[in-house]
XYZ file of C-alpha atoms in Angstrom:
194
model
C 16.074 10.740 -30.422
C 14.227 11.433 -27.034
C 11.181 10.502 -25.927
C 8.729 13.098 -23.597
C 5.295 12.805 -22.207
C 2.940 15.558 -24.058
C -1.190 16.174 -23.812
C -3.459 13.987 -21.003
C -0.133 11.669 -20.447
C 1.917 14.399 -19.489
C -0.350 15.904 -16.959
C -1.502 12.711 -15.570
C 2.457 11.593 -14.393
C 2.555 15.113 -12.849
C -0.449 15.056 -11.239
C 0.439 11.307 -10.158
C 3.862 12.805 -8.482
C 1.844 15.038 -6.578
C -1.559 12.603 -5.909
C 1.842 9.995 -4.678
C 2.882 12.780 -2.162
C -0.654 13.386 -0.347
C -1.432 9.855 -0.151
C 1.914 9.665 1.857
C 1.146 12.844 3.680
C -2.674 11.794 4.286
C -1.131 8.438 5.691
C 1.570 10.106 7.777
C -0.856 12.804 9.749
C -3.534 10.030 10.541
C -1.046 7.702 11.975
C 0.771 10.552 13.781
C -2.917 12.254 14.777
C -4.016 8.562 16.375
C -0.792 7.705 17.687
C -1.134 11.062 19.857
C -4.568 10.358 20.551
C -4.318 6.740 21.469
C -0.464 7.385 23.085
C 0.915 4.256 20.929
C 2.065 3.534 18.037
C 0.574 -0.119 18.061
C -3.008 1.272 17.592
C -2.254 3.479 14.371
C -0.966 0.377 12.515
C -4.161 -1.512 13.620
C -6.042 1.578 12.021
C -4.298 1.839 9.074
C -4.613 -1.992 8.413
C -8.140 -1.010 6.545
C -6.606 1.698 4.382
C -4.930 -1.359 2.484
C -7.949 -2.949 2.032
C -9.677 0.005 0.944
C -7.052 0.513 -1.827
C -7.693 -3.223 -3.229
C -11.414 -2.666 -2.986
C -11.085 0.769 -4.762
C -8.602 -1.392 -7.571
C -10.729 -4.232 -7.595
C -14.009 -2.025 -7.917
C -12.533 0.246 -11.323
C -11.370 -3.374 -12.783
C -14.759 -4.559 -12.670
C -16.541 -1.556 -13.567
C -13.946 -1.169 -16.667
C -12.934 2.133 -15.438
C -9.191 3.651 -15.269
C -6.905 5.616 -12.760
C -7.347 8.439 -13.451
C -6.749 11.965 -11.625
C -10.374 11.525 -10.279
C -10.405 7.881 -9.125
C -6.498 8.944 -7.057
C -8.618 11.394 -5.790
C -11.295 9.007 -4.520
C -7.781 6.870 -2.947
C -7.062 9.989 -1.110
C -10.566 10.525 0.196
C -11.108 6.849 1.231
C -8.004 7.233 4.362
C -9.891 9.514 5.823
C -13.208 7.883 5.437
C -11.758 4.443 6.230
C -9.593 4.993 9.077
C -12.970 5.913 11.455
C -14.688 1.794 11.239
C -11.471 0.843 13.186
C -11.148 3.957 15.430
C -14.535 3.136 16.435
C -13.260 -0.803 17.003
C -10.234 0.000 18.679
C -10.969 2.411 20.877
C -13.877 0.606 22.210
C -11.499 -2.069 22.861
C -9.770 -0.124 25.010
C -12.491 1.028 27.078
C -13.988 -1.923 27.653
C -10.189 -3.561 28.357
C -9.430 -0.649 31.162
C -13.040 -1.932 32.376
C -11.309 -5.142 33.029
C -12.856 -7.128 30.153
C -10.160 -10.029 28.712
C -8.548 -8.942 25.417
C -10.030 -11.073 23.310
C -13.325 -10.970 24.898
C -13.672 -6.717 24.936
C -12.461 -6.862 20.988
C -15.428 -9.276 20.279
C -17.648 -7.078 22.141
C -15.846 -3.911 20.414
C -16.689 -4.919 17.005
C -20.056 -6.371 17.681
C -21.371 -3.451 19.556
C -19.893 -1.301 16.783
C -20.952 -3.003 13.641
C -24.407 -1.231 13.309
C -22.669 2.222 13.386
C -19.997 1.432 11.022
C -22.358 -0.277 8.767
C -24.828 2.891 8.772
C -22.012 4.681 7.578
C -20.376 3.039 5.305
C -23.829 2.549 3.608
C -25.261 6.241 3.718
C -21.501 7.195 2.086
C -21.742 4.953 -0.780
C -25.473 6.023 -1.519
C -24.375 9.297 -1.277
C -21.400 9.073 -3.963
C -23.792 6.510 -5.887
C -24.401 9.011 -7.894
C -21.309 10.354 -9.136
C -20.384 6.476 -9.886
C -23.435 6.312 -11.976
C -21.761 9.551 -14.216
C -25.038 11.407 -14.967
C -25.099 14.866 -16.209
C -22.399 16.624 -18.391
C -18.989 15.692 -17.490
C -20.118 12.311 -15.879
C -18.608 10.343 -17.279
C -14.684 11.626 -16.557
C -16.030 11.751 -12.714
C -17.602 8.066 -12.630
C -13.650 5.913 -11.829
C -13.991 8.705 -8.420
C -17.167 7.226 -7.059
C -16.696 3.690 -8.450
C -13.112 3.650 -6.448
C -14.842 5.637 -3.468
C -17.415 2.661 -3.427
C -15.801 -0.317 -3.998
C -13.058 0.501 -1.313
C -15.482 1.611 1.091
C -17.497 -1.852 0.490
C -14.451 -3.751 0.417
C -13.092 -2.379 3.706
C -16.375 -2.168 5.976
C -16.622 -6.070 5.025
C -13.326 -6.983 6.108
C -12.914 -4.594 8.636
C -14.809 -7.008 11.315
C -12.382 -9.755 10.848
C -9.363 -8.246 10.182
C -8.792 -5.258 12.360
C -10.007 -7.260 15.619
C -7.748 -10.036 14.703
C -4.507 -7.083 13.526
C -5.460 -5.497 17.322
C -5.559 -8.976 19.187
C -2.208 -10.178 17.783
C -0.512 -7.012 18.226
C -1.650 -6.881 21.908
C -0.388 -10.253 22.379
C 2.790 -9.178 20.803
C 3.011 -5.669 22.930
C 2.515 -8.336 26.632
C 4.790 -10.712 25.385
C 7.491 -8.012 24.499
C 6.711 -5.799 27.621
C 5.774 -9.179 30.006
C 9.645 -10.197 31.331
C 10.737 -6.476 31.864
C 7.865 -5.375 34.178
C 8.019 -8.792 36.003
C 8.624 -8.013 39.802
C 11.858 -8.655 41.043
C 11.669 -10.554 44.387
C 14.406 -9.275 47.051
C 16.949 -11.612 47.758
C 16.601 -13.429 50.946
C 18.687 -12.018 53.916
């Protein structure tokens, strides 16, 4: 006796192998992309701190909507890193202006996410009308399409809430960590006296 995967099961464990693969890829070229662009590799895990949270919103969002994972609500996963990942560019990389300004690290991320929360919010809210639609399943083949905008929503929601308090506070205490780490080895070392 054997068993084997036939029909809608088997094609939804080989589309899952290859869905598993461009999340990892998707993942990998963002955090490679921003640790080029922000010359760290501090700021890339403070990014991708709201892809997480857009993955439980997503989850949460087809549990409460009775939906499944399907092949279109992995696809709505893979579309959400890329959507995500710019509320806490925008955060972080304010941050760091306002830091080489001179502002105090905790102050400038304060300022960062204040001064950025009307942009963020804009469009996090003119995405999720947008794929409102497709989460409402209208029209012939609505249905099978509805888990992709219910995920797309619900981790877009979950992460633009969140995103305020927990990227500010991910950047904060992983600047703290970077001085304290860095702070002894780039003391000056005072000449002995002759």
């Amino acid at each position: 006796y054997r068993l084997a995967l036939s029909g809608e099961s088997e094609s939804y464990f080989e589309s899952s192998n290859s869905l598993l693969f461009a999340y990892v890829l998707a993942v990998a070229i963002i955090f490679l992309v921003l640790a080029a662009q922000f010359e760290s590799f501090l700021h890339p895990v403070t990014i991708l701190v709201a892809v997480a949270l857009s993955f439980t919103g997503a989850l949460l969002g087809l549990w409460v909507t009775g939906g499944t994972l399907n092949l279109f609500s992995e696809i709505g996963l893979v579309m959400l890193v890329g959507l995500v990942t710019k509320n806490s560019i925008l955060i972080v990389e304010f941050a760091n202006q306002l830091r080489e300004a001179g502002k105090p690290l905790v102050e400038a991320t304060f300022e960062a996410a204040r001064t950025r929360f009307r942009p963020i919010l804009m469009t996090a809210l003119s995405t999720i009308v947008g794929i409102l639609p497709i989460a409402l399943g209208g029209g012939a083949g609505g249905e099978a399409r509805a888990p992709l905008g219910v995920a797309v929503i619900g981790g877009m929601l979950f992460a633009s809430l969140l995103t305020f308090f927990v990227v500010p506070a991910t950047y904060v205490t992983l600047e703290h960590l970077k001085e304290r780490l860095r702070g002894p080895s780039e003391a000056p070392v005072e000449a002995p006296a002759a």
